CSV table of C-alpha atoms in Angstrom, one decimal:
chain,number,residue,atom,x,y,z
W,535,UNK,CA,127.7,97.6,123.7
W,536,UNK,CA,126.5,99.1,120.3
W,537,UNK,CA,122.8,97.6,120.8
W,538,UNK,CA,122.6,99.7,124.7
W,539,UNK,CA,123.7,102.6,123.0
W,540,UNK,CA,121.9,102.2,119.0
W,541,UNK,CA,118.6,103.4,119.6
W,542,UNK,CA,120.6,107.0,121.0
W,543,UNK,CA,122.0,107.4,117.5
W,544,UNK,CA,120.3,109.3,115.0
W,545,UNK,CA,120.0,107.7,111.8
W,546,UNK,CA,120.0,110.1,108.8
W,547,UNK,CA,121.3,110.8,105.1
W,548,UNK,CA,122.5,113.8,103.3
W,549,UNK,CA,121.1,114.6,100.2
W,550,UNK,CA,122.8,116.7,97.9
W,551,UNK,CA,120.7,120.0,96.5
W,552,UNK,CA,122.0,121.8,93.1
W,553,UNK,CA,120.3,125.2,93.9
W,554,UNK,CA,120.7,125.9,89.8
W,555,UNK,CA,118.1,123.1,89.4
W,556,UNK,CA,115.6,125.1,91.4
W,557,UNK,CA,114.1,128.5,90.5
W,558,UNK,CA,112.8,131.3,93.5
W,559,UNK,CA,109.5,130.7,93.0
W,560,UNK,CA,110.8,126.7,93.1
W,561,UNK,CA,111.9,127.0,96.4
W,562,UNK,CA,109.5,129.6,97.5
W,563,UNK,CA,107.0,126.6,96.4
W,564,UNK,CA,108.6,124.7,99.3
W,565,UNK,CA,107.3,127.1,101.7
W,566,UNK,CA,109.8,125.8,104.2
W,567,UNK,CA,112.6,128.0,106.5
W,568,UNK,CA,115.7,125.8,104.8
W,569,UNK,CA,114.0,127.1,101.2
W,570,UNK,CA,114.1,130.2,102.9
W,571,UNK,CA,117.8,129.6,103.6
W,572,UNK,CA,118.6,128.1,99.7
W,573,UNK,CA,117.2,131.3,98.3
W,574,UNK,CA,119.5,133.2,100.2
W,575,UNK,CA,122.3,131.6,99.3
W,576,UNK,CA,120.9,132.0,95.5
W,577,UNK,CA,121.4,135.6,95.9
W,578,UNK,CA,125.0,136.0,94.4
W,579,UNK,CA,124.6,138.2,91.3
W,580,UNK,CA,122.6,141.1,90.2
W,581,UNK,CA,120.8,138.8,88.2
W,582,UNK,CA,119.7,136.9,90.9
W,583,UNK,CA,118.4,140.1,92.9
W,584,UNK,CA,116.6,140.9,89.7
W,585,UNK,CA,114.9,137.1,89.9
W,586,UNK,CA,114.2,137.5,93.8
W,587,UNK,CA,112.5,140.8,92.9
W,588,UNK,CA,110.3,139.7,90.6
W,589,UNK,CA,108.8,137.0,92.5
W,590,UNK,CA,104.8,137.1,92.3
W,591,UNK,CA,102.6,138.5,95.2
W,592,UNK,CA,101.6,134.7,95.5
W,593,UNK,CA,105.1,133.8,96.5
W,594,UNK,CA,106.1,136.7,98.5
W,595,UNK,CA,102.9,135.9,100.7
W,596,UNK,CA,104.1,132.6,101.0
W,597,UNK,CA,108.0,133.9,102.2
W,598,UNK,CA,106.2,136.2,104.5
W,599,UNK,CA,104.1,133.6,106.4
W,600,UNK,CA,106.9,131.5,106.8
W,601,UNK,CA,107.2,130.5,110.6
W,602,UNK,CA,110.6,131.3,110.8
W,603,UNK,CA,111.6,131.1,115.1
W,604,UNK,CA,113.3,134.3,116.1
W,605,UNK,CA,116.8,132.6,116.1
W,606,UNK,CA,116.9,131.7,112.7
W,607,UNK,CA,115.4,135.4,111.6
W,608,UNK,CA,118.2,137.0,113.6
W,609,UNK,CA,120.7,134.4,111.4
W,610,UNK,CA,118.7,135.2,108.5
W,611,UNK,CA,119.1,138.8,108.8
W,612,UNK,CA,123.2,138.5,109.7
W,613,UNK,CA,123.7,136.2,106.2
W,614,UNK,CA,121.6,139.3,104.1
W,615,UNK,CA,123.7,141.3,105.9
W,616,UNK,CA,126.6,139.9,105.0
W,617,UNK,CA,126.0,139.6,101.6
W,618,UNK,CA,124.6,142.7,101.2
W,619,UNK,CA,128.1,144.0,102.1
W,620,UNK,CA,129.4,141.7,99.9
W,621,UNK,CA,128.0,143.5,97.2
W,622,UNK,CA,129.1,146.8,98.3
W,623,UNK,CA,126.0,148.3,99.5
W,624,UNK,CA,126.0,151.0,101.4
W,625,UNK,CA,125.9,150.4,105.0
W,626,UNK,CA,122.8,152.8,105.6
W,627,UNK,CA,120.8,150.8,103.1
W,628,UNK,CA,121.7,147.5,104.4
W,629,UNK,CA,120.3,148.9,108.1
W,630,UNK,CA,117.4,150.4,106.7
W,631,UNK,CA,116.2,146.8,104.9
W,632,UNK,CA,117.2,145.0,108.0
W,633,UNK,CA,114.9,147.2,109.8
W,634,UNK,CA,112.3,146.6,107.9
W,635,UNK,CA,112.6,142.4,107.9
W,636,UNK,CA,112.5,142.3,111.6
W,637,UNK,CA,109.6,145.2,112.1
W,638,UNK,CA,107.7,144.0,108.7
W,639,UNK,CA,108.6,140.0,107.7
W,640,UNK,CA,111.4,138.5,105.5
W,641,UNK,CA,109.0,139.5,102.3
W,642,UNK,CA,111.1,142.8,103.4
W,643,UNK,CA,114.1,141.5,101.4
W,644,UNK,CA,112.2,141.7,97.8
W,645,UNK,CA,111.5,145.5,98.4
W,646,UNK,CA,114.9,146.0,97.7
W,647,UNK,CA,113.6,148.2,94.8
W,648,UNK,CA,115.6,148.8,91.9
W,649,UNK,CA,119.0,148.5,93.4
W,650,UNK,CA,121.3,147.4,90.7
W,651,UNK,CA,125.0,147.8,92.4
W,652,UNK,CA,126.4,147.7,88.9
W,653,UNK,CA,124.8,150.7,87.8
W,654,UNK,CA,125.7,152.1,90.9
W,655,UNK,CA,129.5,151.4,90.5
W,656,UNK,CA,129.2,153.0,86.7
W,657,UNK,CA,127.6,156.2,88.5
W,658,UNK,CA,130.9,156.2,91.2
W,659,UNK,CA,132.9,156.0,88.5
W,660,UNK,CA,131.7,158.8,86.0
W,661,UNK,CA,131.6,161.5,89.1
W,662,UNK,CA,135.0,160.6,90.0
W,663,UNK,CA,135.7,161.2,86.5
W,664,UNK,CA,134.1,164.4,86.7
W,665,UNK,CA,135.7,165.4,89.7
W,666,UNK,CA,139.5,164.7,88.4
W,667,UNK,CA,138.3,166.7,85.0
W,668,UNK,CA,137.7,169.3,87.4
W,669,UNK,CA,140.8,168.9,89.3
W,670,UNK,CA,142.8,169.3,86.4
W,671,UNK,CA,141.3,171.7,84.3
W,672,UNK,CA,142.2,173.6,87.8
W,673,UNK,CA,145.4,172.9,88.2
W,674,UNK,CA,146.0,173.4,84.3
W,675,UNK,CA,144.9,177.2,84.6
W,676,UNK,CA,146.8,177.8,87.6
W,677,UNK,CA,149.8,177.0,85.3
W,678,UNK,CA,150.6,173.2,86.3
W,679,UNK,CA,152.1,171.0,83.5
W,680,UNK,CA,150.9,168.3,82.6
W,681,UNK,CA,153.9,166.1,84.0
W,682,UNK,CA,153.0,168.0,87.6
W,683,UNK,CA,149.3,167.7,87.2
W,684,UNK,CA,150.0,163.8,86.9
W,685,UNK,CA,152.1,164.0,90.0
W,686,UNK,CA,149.9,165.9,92.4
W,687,UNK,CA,147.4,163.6,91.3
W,688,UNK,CA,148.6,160.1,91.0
W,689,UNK,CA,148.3,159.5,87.9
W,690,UNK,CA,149.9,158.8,84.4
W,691,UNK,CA,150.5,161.9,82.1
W,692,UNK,CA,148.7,159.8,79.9
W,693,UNK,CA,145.7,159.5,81.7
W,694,UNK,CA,145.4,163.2,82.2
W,695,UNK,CA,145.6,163.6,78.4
W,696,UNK,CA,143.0,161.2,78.1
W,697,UNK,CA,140.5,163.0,80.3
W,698,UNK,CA,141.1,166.1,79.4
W,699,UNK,CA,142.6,165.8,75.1
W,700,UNK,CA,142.7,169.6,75.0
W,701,UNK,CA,145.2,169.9,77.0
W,702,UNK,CA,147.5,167.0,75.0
W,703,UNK,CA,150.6,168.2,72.9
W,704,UNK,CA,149.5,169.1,69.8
């Protein structure tokens, strides 16, 4: 029964790919939609973003002219999507560059310029620093304590002291 059926079977092996032995412009090399696909899944880490950027004109020609069929470009765009939120990036940005990789080609994903979501993060962090300075150094000259001050605001006494050391117990 085998032999009726054997020539319906598709014979193929998997071959195992360690992405870390291959470089962006490795893989952009390939010129290929599934190198298209591995570079994608390369993009983990800020560092990585940093390597994608900087990928020559050469290769981002090359990763433009990609035939990639419409299906796959929609999946492509879904997976940056994904990721993208992964990262925490705002949901605005994330529209805006998938806009411009359906209207403008995948190369569309490099021109993420200068986006580091670290340094983004650090900025988040110092204004809300600056606004709870604020919001205590309010509720200090309207007469709160410090033990109130940490209660209206969720915090430890000590952490009000810390942002604010002029107002610690001398």
């Amino acid at each position: 029964m085998s032999e009726i059926f054997e020539k319906y079977i598709p014979k193929f092996e998997y071959e195992l790919v360690s992405l870390k032995e291959y470089s962006f412009t490795d893989l952009a090399d390939f010129g290929d939609t599934l190198s298209l696909f591995m570079m994608v899944d390369k993009l983990k880490t800020a560092e990585a973003f940093d390597e994608f950027k900087n990928l020559t004109k050469a290769h981002t020609e090359r990763i433009n002219n990609m035939n990639v069929p419409p299906h796959l470009k929609k999946l492509l765009v879904n997976v940056i999507t994904l990721l993208l939120r992964k990262i925490n990036v705002p949901q605005a940005e994330i529209e805006t560059l998938v806009k411009r990789i359906d209207e403008r080609g995948i190369s569309e994903m490099i021109a993420i310029e200068n986006y580091d979501v670290q340094a983004t993060r650090r900025e988040a962090r110092a204004e809300a620093e600056r606004e709870l300075k604020f919001a205590i150094k309010a509720l200090y000259d309207k007469g709160s304590s410090i033990k109130e001050i940490a209660t209206i605001l969720s915090a430890t006494e000590e952490r009000v002291t810390t942002l604010l050391p002029e107002l610690a117990p001398a």
